[in-house]
XYZ file of C-alpha atoms in Angstrom:
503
model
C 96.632 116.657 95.610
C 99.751 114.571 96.503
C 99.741 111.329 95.411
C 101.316 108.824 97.520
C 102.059 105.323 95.991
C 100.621 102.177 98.010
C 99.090 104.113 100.702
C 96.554 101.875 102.783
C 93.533 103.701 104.493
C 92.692 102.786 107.897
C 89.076 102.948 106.531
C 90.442 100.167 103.924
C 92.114 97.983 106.123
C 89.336 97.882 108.910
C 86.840 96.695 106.108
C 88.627 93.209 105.612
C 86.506 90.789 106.614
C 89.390 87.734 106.412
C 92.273 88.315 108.609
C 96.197 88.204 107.212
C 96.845 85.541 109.792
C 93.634 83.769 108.770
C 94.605 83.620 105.000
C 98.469 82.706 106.110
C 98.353 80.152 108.401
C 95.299 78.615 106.191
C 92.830 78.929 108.644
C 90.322 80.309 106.183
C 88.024 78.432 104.249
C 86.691 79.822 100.703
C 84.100 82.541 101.280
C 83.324 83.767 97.840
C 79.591 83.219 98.419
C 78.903 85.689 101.198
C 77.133 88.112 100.870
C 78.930 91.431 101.594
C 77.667 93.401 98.540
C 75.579 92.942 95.547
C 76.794 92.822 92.629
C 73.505 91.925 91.133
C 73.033 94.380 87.698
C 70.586 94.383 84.588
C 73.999 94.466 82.537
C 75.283 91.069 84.019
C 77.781 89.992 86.600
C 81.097 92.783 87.268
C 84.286 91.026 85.369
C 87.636 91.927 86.601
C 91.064 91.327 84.677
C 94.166 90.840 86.270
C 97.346 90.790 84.736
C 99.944 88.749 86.984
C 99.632 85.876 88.725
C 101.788 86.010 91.769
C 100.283 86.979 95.444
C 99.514 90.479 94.773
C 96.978 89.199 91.923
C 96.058 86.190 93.660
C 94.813 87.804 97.126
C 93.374 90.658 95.546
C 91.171 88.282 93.352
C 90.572 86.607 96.685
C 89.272 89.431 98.327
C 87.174 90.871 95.107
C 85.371 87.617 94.957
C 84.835 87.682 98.786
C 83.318 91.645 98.515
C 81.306 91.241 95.168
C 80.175 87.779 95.324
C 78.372 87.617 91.878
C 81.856 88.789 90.118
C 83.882 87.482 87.677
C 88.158 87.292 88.216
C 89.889 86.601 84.690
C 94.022 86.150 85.918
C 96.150 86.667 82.987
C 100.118 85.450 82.946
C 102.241 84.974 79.929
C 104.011 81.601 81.219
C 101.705 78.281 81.100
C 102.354 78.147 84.796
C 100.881 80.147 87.905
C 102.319 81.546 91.429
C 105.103 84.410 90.085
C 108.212 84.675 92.529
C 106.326 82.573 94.915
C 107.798 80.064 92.190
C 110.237 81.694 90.414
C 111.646 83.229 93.592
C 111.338 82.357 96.686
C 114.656 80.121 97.414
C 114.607 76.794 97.279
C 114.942 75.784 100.959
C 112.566 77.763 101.791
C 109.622 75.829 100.992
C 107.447 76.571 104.180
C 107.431 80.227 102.324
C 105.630 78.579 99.173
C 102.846 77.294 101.469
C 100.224 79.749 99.904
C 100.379 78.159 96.558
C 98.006 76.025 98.740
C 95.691 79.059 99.281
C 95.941 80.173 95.467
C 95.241 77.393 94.646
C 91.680 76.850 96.700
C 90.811 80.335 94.498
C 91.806 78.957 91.325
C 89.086 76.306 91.951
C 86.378 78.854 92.370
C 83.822 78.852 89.219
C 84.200 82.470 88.828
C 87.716 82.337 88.940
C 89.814 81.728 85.614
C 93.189 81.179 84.937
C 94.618 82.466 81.240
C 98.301 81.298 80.750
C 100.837 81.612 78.060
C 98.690 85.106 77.447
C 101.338 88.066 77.185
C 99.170 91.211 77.306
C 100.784 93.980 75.304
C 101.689 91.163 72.763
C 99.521 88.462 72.355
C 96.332 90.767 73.256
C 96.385 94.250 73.340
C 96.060 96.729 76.458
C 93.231 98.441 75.166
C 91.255 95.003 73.805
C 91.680 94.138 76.986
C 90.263 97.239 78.754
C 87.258 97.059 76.450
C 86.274 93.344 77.282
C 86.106 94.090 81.229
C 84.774 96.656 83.804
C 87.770 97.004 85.677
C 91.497 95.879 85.003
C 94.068 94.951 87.644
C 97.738 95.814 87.154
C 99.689 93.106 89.396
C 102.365 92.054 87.421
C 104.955 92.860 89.392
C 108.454 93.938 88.955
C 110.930 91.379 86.782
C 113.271 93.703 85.880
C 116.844 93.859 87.764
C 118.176 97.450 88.633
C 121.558 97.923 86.647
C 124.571 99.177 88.212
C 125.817 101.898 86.035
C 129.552 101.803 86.541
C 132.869 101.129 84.409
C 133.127 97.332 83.561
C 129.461 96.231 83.923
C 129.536 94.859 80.395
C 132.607 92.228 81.488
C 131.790 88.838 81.492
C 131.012 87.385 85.142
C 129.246 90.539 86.437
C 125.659 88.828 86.672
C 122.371 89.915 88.139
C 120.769 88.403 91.047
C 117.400 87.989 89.911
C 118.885 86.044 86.615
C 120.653 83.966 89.107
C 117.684 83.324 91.471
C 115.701 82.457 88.404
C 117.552 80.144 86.896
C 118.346 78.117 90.012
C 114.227 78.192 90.349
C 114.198 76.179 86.966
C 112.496 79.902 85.164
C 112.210 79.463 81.255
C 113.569 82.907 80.898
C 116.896 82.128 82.209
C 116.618 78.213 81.541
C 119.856 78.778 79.289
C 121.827 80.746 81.737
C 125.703 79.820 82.248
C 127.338 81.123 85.394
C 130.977 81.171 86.275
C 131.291 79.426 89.351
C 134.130 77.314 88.451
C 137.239 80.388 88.168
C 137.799 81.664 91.469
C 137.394 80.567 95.138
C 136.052 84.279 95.779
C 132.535 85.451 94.967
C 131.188 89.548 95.807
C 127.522 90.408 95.787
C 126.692 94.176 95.784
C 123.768 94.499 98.017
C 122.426 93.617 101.307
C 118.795 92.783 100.785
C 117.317 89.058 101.266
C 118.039 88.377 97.928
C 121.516 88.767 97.851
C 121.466 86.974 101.082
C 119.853 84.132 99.280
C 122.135 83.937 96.485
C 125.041 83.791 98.928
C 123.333 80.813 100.831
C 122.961 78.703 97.683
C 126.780 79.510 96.352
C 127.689 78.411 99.723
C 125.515 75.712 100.789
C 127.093 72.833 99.143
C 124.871 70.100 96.946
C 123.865 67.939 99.935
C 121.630 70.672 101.213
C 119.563 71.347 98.421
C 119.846 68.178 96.952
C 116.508 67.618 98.169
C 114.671 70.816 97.481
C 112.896 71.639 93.932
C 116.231 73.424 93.148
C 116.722 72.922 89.469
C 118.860 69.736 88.566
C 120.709 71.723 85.836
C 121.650 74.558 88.853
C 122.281 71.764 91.272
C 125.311 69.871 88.619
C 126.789 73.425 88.522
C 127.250 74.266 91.933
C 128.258 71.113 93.003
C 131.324 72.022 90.488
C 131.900 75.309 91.928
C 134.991 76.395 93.308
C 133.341 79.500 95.568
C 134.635 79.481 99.113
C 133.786 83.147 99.998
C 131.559 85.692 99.814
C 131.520 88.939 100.277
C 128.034 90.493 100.574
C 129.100 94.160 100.211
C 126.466 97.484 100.965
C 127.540 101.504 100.964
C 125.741 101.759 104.130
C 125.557 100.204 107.607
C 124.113 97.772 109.607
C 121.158 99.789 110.459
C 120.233 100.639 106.980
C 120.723 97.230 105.486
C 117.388 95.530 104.005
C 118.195 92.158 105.032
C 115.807 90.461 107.746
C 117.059 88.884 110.959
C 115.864 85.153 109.680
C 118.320 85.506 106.734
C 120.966 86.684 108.620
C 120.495 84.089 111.347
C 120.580 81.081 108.762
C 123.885 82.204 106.999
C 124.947 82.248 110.552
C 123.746 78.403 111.325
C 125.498 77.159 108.134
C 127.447 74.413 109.322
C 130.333 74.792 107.352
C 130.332 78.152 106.386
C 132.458 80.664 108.773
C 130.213 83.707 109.231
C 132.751 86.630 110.319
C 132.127 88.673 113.086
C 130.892 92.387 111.902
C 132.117 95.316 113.377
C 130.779 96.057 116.617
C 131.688 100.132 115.948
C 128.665 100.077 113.536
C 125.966 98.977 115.869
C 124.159 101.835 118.100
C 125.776 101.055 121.922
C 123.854 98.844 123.707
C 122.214 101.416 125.749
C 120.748 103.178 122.785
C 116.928 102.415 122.220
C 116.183 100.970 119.286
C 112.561 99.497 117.568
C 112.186 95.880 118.228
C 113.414 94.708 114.675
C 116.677 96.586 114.993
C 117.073 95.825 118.630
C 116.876 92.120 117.879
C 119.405 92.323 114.957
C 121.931 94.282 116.676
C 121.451 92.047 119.720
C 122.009 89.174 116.863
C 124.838 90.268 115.693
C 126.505 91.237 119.234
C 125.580 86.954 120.260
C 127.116 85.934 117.432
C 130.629 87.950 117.399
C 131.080 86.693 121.458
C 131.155 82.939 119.963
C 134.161 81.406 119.823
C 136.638 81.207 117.702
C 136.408 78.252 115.258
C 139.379 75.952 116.116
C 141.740 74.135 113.662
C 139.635 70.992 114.422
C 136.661 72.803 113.394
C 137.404 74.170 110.418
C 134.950 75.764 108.151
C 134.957 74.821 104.347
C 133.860 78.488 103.436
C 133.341 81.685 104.384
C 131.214 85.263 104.382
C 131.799 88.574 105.411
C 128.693 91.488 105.697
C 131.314 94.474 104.099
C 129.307 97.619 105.329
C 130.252 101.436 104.499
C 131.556 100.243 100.869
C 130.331 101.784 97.516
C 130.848 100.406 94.060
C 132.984 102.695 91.806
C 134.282 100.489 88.963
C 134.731 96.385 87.967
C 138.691 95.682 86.451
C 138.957 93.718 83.915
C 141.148 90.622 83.621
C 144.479 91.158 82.030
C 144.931 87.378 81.444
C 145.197 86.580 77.858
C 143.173 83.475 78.198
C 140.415 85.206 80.016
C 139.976 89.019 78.705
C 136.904 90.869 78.816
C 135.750 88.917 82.228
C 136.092 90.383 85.537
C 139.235 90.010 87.733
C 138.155 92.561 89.998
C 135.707 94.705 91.827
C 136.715 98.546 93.211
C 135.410 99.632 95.791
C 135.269 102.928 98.025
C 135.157 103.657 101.879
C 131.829 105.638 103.228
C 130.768 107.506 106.217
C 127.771 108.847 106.758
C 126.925 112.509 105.723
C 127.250 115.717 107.943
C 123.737 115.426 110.306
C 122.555 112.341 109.456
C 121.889 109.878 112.661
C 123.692 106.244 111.881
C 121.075 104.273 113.714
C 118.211 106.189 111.289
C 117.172 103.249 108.474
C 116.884 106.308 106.011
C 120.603 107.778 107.081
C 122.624 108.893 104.179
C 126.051 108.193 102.863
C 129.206 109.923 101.327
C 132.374 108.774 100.019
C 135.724 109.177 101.703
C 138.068 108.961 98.919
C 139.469 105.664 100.377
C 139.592 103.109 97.828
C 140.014 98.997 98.030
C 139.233 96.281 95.321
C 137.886 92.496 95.748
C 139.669 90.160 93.418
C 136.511 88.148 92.418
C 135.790 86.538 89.157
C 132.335 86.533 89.744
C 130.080 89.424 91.181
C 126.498 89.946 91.337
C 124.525 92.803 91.970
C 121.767 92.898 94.093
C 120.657 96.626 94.297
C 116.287 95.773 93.662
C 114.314 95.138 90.944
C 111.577 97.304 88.963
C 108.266 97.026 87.139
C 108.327 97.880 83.514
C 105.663 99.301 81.565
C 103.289 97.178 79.714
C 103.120 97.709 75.727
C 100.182 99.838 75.290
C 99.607 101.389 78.898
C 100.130 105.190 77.809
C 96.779 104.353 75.281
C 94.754 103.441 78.654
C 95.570 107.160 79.385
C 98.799 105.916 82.242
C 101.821 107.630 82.938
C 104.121 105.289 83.811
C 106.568 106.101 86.081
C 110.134 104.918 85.037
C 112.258 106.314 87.699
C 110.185 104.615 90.651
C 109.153 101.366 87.857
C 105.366 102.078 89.388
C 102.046 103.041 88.550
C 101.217 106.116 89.929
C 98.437 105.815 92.296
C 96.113 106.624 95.165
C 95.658 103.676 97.786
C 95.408 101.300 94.543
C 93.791 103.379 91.891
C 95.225 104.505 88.938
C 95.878 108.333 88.824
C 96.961 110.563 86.094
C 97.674 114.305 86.715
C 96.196 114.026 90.546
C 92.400 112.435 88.554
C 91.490 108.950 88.677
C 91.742 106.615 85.628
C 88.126 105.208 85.433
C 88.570 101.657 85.641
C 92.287 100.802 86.358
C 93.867 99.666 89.512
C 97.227 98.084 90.513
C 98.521 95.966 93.479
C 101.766 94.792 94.779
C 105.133 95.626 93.412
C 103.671 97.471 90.202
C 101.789 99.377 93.215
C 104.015 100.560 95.587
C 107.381 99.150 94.347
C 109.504 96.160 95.040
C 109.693 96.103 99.069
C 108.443 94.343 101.816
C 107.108 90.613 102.010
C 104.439 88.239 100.836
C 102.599 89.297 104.053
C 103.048 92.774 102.908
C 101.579 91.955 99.410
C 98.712 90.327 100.908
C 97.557 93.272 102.736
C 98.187 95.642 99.899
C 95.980 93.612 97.490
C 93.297 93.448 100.285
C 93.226 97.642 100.431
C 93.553 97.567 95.961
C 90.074 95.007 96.072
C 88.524 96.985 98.988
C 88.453 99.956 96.834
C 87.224 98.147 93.690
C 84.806 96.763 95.787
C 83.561 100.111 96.694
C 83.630 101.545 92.828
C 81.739 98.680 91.681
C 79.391 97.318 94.279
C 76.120 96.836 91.919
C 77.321 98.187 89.001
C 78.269 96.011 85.741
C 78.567 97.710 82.266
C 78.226 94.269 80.404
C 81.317 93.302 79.679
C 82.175 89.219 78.693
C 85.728 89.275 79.094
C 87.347 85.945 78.281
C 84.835 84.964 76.272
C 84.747 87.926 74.187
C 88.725 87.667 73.993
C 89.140 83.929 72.853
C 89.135 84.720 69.351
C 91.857 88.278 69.710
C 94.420 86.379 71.238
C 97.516 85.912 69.023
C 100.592 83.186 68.599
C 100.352 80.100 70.518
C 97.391 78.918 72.539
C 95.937 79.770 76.145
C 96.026 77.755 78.770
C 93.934 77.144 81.756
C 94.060 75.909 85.221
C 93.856 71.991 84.176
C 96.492 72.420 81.875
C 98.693 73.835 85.063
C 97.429 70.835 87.303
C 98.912 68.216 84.448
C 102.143 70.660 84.058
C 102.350 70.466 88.151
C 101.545 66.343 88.195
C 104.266 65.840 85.894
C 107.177 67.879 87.483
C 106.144 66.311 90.840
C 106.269 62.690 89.425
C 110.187 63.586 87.860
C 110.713 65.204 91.313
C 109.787 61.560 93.077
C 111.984 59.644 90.596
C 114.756 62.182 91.901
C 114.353 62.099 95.797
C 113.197 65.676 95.258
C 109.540 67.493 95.754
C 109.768 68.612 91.972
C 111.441 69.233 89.139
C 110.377 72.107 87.686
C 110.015 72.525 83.849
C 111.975 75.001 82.153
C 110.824 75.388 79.000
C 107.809 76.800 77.810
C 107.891 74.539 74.342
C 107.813 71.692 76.884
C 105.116 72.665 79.093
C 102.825 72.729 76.148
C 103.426 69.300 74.838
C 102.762 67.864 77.984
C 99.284 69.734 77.897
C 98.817 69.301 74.370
């Protein structure tokens, strides 16, 4: 058997009984009553763990609760406060995308749903406690870990990660104490050309004004209004066509008032004639609108500036030679690519080689932006798991655990952890949907008599549990020091402080 990560059946998908547009646009209404099986059972109602609480976890408890209406949904997360990247990541102005906090929330409030914060699993209860206490246990944790860019220089000072970056201008307690050199240079390079390095290039250059407003944190907010960046260079080894970046992203850097957004090069985009899929037709068609505007005149001018640098690969970061700033970055190398004998330009897949021809940024700041991973939870090879470290997934069929081509009895996993860190929240929605049809199906009727939480209370080590009404008094207090800022919120950003205001 070949095991495919994340695949979705078309037997799973036509089972969902709640449309994606339904649960996006909030047209559906909490259906955890009807009933579409039974999980009636002489042992007691099914109990489900789930360890994460961002989308994947949330819609998949959504959707288990909608199948098995008699069942039980414990969510585990080791910060005092729900949502994931929805919170943690999603930029700042881009609050229409945290709209679905709305829907997780209307499942927190179910009686059969239970949210466990400030909970590590792997630390402050183990794996295999855990597996003991339920029938089934959900993997949906995600993936928090930053790929590193192993190169020359990538211990210099300056050279940050994007996710630390994103984090701590989301107000995360992980990177609450985060210092970033803004304040050096007029020149900024991110390595990468997904949306979040498109992100992190929006905030540097947005200006305060713009977020001023948004739930961007107020310590992130004093810094870049002190920053010196002017440009960016957003910098990929491939081209246009192979670049993970959505047209929306794209089309706002592009709308930035005072931001000059430079003209690509028209010899990397297919000729117009060429057919294309509708997504790559509409960004080359983008990109072809924008470079026939004109030219920005001296009455016009723009306060900053960003350039898309395709066909570039990362060899090597310089360090500074200044004796008042060694061991930070002065510089990034660079070097020229083409693609490689046979390979079609306009194919998203097409691969790359290097020319030889070298160039180098001068940038005291860089970020890299190449994806993130999953890492393996403390105690997951005793559940009988392989984790995969090269892919940072769990390997599995459709959404169940596998382990030398059998399936782990019990175990499932959604979302990032699932199939790895691509795609949207829409995306993640549908692929917890196909992870809960499937438990669904295992456990229709069946229970083995399991008490979960209640059981666990007592295990749990260091610190103290929290529930859903100790996130609603966490959330009513960072939206009344948002109001008394002109802001929606201001999030909390420590986790010592987030339990004195529940104490």
């Amino acid at each position: 058997m070949n095991i495919r990560l994340g695949v979705l059946s078309p037997r799973v998908l036509r089972s969902n009984t709640t449309s994606p547009r339904q649960v996006l646009n909030g047209s559906f209404r909490s259906s955890f009553a009807r009933p579409v099986h039974s999980a009636a059972s002489n042992n007691g109602p099914f109990r489900l763990a789930i360890i994460g609480s961002g989308p994947a976890g949330f819609y998949s408890a959504h959707r288990v609760m909608t199948r098995i209406p008699d069942g039980l949904v414990d969510m585990y997360e080791q910060y005092p406060v729900p949502f994931g990247l929805v919170r943690s990541g999603v930029a700042p102005d881009h609050p229409e995308v945290k709209n679905c906090q709305d829907k997780f929330t209307e499942i927190a409030e179910s009686p059969r749903f239970n949210f466990i914060g400030n909970v590590n699993v792997g630390h402050h209860v183990s794996l295999p406690t855990l597996r003991e206490n339920y029938d089934a246990v959900l993997f949906a944790y995600g993936a928090s870990e930053d790929r590193e860019l192993e190169i020359p220089g990538r211990g210099l000072d300056g050279l940050y990660s994007a996710g630390a970056f994103v984090g701590w201008y989301n107000g995360h307690p992980k990177y609450a104490d985060l210092s970033f050199n803004l304040q050096t240079s007029d020149t900024a390079v991110i390595i990468g050309q997904g949306n979040v390095a498109l992100d992190v290039a929006r905030i540097l250059l947005s200006g305060p004004d713009r977020l001023r407003e948004t739930d961007i944190s107020e310590q992130a907010l004093q810094q870049l209004a002190e920053s010196t960046v002017k440009k960016v260079h957003v910098v990929g080894r491939r081209g246009p066509m192979q670049a993970s970046f959505t047209i929306k992203e794209v089309r706002e850097l592009m709308d930035l008032p005072e931001v000059e957004f430079r003209p690509i090069d028209l010899g990397l985009l297919p000729a117009p004639d060429v057919k294309l899929p509708r997504v790559q037709k509409r960004m080359t068609d983008l990109f072809r609108k924008h470079a026939a505007r004109p030219a920005t005149t001296e009455g016009g001018r723009k306060n900053g500036s960003l350039s898309l640098d395709f066909m570039s690969a990362p060899f090597s970061f310089v360090p500074s030679q200044k004796r008042d700033s060694l061991g930070t970055i002065a510089s990034a190398m660079f070097e020229h690519t083409t693609f490689s004998p046979g390979e079609n330009p306009n194919d998203a897949a097409a691969r790359v080689q290097k020319t030889g021809q070298q160039f180098s940024i001068e940038a005291s700041t860089v970020f890299t932006s190449i994806g993130y991973k999953a890492r393996s939870l403390k105690g997951t090879d005793t559940l009988g798991v392989v984790f995969d470290k090269k892919s940072g997934t769990i390997p599995n069929l459709g959404g169940r655990v596998m382990r030398d081509d059998k399936y782990v009895p019990g175990l499932y996993c959604a979302g990032w952890v699932k199939r790895g860190p691509t795609g949207v929240i829409a995306t993640t929605m549908e692929d917890g949907f196909a992870t809960a049809e499937l438990i669904a199906e295992d456990w229709s009727g069946k229970s083995t008599g399991k008490h979960g939480w209640d059981a666990l209370k007592g295990e749990v080590k260091l610190g103290r549990a929290t529930g859903w009404q100790d996130w609603l008094k966490i959330d009513a207090t960072e939206r009344a020091r948002g109001k008394a800022a002109g802001k929606e919120r201001e999030k909390i950003r420590s986790v010592k402080e987030m339990l004195e205001i529940i104490r």
